[in-house]
Amino acid sequence: MTDSVLSNGTSEATSTSTKEVVYEFSRAAMLDGWWTWAAIVGILSILVYLSVRLYLRDTTELTAGVRRTLMLLRLITIASIVFFFFGLQRRTQQRVTRTSEVAILVDTSQSMSLPSSSTPGAESQSRSARVASILEDPKLLSSMEKSHRVTVYRFDDGAEPEELETRGTLPNADSSQSNLENSESATVSKVGIFGALCLTGMSLLLLASFVLALGGRADAIGGPLFSAAILLVLGAVLMGGAWTVETNRSLASLIGLNAVEPTAEKPAQASLENESEQASPRRSVDWNSALSASGSESRIGDAVRAVLQRHDPSTLAGVLLVTDGQGNGGISSTAAATLARRSEVAIYPVGVGSSDAPLNLRIVDLDAPRRVYPGDKFSVAAVVQGSGTGTIKATMQLLDGIEEADSSKLEVIDSREIEVKSDGTLSSIRFEMNPESIGRRRLSVRLQLSEGSDQNQEDNAREARYEVVARKLRVLTIAGGPTREYQFVRNMLFRDESIEVDAWLQTGQPGMSQDADRLLSEFPATADELFEYDAIVAFDPDWMAIPLDRLALLERWLGEQAGGLILIGGPIYMPQWTRLRTDPRVTILAGMYPVELATRSPLLSGGREGGDTSFRLEFTPEAQRAEFLFIADDPKSSFEAWNEFGGVYDYVGVKDAKPGSKVYAYFSDPTSKVGDALPVYLASQFYGAGRTFFQGSGEMWRLRGIGDAYFDSYYTKLVRWVSEGRLLRDSNRGVLLVDNARAGLGDTITVRAVLTDEQFEPLRVASVDANLLKPDGSVEVVKLAPIPGETREGTYGGRFVVRAAGSYELRLTLGDSLGEQVLRQSIQVRLPTIELERPKRNDEDLAFIATTTGGQYLPIGNEGDDDMANVVKLVESIRPQPQTTVLPGTPDGDFTLRRNATLLWLIATALAFEWILRRLQRLA
């Protein structure tokens, strides 16, 4: 039978359980000390001596055959009593053998996408593809599963490795055990029949002796009598032994007088379960897909530690670690090697790649705006990285064309000669573009190198999609008072030729002058007036001065028309209206904020006004992917500028971020903590089809202290980001949004769609499918389902993970072929640079791991080596490490009963035989 035994509470180790019958003398195990055995041997010797001595004296006048027969019968009786005294017992014990295991850990971080060889002109095969080709070869896993249970894992930036396949079948122990038992039963039957024949022969010899005695030939009966005594012993031992061993059969069936009784069969269900357990279908793994290099980090130490926790070290014969050795996350590989040595588990590293940096030039990132305006110049920045030796020369081309154009039909609009150092440093190459055509377009940057100077051509091009929009962005600014933040933002938006800005200063007087395209004296009263705007920027307004019906109109604009609302907190009006919890206008406003509002004055709830010390913003990981926070040319320079920024003094107190919202920054003063949490300063959320953004105070004007361009960039990008749902609407039937248009490799992208039917009523279906066009041209279906807890009908959400760098496009089609409308969103995925900084194979660390744990290090990828043969030879050197445990059973009561009956019959027969013979010979 097979079963599973938990190892360390986390993983299952397969084992076989075999039944075996054990015979032992129970009394012998109880006798302790040499003197006990000496006494027993002495007593038996005396009994045997006396028996032989007395019979020799009493039978001197008898023939030799009769004399020997009498002595043999007495010795049989003594031997039977001694046998009974030692108490032969039978137990059925289980021998549980836990199979040997081997874990294969395969690195799938981005460094595994580098070429496996550094030899110029060698085959351009990535490291991950080389590993996949080895695993696909049947020689490897097939040779391993003969002796081990093999589990293959992939690991990269996750804390736990992902199991891909488990192989290794066990023999059907139940079947082999049953066959063995059937064979033994047939043998025992033959022994029982032979014993019966012996007893039959004994009876015939006794009869012959009786006939001889009656015929006056008493001197001739000695031989037949002695032979009968021997047959008595043989018959009793053979037939009685067979009857005792086969406790499930009667004596008549053993000697063939009755048919064999049918044994109880296993239930059909149990048999089917056992068969399924022994021969479970093997999964077919596409190794090229399963081992795609997509992780942003290589956590070698974490992967080894997790495998040691999942498997029992007593059966884990070894860990095959397939990697380039460049660990850059989690615990160190040295610490993992120490853990493995402590658990007495050997690690066998297989180093993939080359000890020399491969000759390669790759485009790491392509930075292009998602939307531009006709005639506005914009920059396209390509980040390149080189590895190898010396300086790499190449030609970089910039190509452009309509979105539907094939890559081969894009037009080259600019090119330049570049020189890139091969030390892994990043270089930014910038192009200037001046779009004229309106619509969706597609651009690409491409590297051209001389033949043999680049070993991986797959990373020499990157694409991006952008849209040239004709109309200007309509923005409404609302302010409770003429704060500095309001004035600087209004003036900046007014100077931007791509934006039309209207202003409503609630404390303004008629006839005053402001830099705006239009001045308002009240909040828009009708849908036609309000729905013209793409974004609203509110600087601590007096919301209670706006009627309820107009706030309801604002909610419709936000949720249905994909508007963008920027909410900037302040100390004047916000403390007043947040206390009016029973006012229905407060209920509407509270739903729009991405944070939970304080029920009391923000200043009494942890807020601050008039602080005398500034504190930097503490940015979250979400901020690293927020495009509106990239106030400089690239993310790195942007956050260097934010670090240079002195910070802010004040903030409005809020409870916490709402579920589903994203926090980008906290106010970093440790004395302002509520519990263990810092106050939220920057946060956003989806609201229906729109997006709202919260800022804890109006102090971003302080960015002007390190550069006016930083302030202008922050608010310009923020306004366009919150209003992108309006700008990128492809259909009046809905809007498709993603939470992050610029993502890192391995990020999870959240999708939100607000959809209507042909009558512009909220769409009511179980789910909708969107198609994700990947950089390699393949298409993945992303299923969008109604969002739990969302009160607005027609709102759907979903998510997907990006596992390759490049340009993605999400498309959702509405309607049929006659009225088809397509909603689109583009996502640009960047490569992690940490994985590309050290392209060489780390022989030193991998050799240290092998030496520390008692394993063996095998580098592959060297020119002229037979990698497959070397790997097979390595795995064959891993000695199986099965563990066997014996589980003793209880004594068989039926066996003991039949044993006693057989001994009693033998003793009684021997004594009766002896008594009759003595009477016939007229002995006392």
PDB file of C-alpha atoms in Angstrom, residues 363 365-369 378-384 396 398 427-432 443 445 633-634 742:
ATOM      1  CA  ILE A 363      17.245  48.246 -24.308  1.00  0.00           C
ATOM      2  CA  ASP A 365      13.392  50.782 -20.831  1.00  0.00           C
ATOM      3  CA  LEU A 366      11.544  53.047 -23.206  1.00  0.00           C
ATOM      4  CA  ASP A 367      10.009  56.191 -21.740  1.00  0.00           C
ATOM      5  CA  ALA A 368       7.380  57.868 -23.910  1.00  0.00           C
ATOM      6  CA  PRO A 369       4.238  59.876 -23.007  1.00  0.00           C
ATOM      7  CA  PHE A 378       8.054  65.606 -26.565  1.00  0.00           C
ATOM      8  CA  SER A 379      10.995  63.438 -25.646  1.00  0.00           C
ATOM      9  CA  VAL A 380      11.437  59.713 -26.073  1.00  0.00           C
ATOM     10  CA  ALA A 381      14.111  58.251 -23.799  1.00  0.00           C
ATOM     11  CA  ALA A 382      15.596  54.795 -24.307  1.00  0.00           C
ATOM     12  CA  VAL A 383      17.689  53.329 -21.496  1.00  0.00           C
ATOM     13  CA  VAL A 384      20.372  50.909 -22.717  1.00  0.00           C
ATOM     14  CA  MET A 396      19.904  53.332 -32.538  1.00  0.00           C
ATOM     15  CA  LEU A 398      13.601  55.749 -33.802  1.00  0.00           C
ATOM     16  CA  SER A 427      22.824  55.048 -20.458  1.00  0.00           C
ATOM     17  CA  SER A 428      19.879  57.191 -21.557  1.00  0.00           C
ATOM     18  CA  ILE A 429      19.469  58.042 -25.248  1.00  0.00           C
ATOM     19  CA  ARG A 430      16.924  60.791 -25.971  1.00  0.00           C
ATOM     20  CA  PHE A 431      15.055  61.631 -29.158  1.00  0.00           C
ATOM     21  CA  GLU A 432      12.810  64.624 -29.824  1.00  0.00           C
ATOM     22  CA  LEU A 443       6.762  54.123 -31.945  1.00  0.00           C
ATOM     23  CA  VAL A 445      13.472  52.162 -30.839  1.00  0.00           C
ATOM     24  CA  ASP A 633      13.421  63.032 -16.606  1.00  0.00           C
ATOM     25  CA  ASP A 634      13.418  59.550 -15.075  1.00  0.00           C
ATOM     26  CA  ARG A 742       4.038  52.181 -16.249  1.00  0.00           C
TER      27      ARG A 742
END
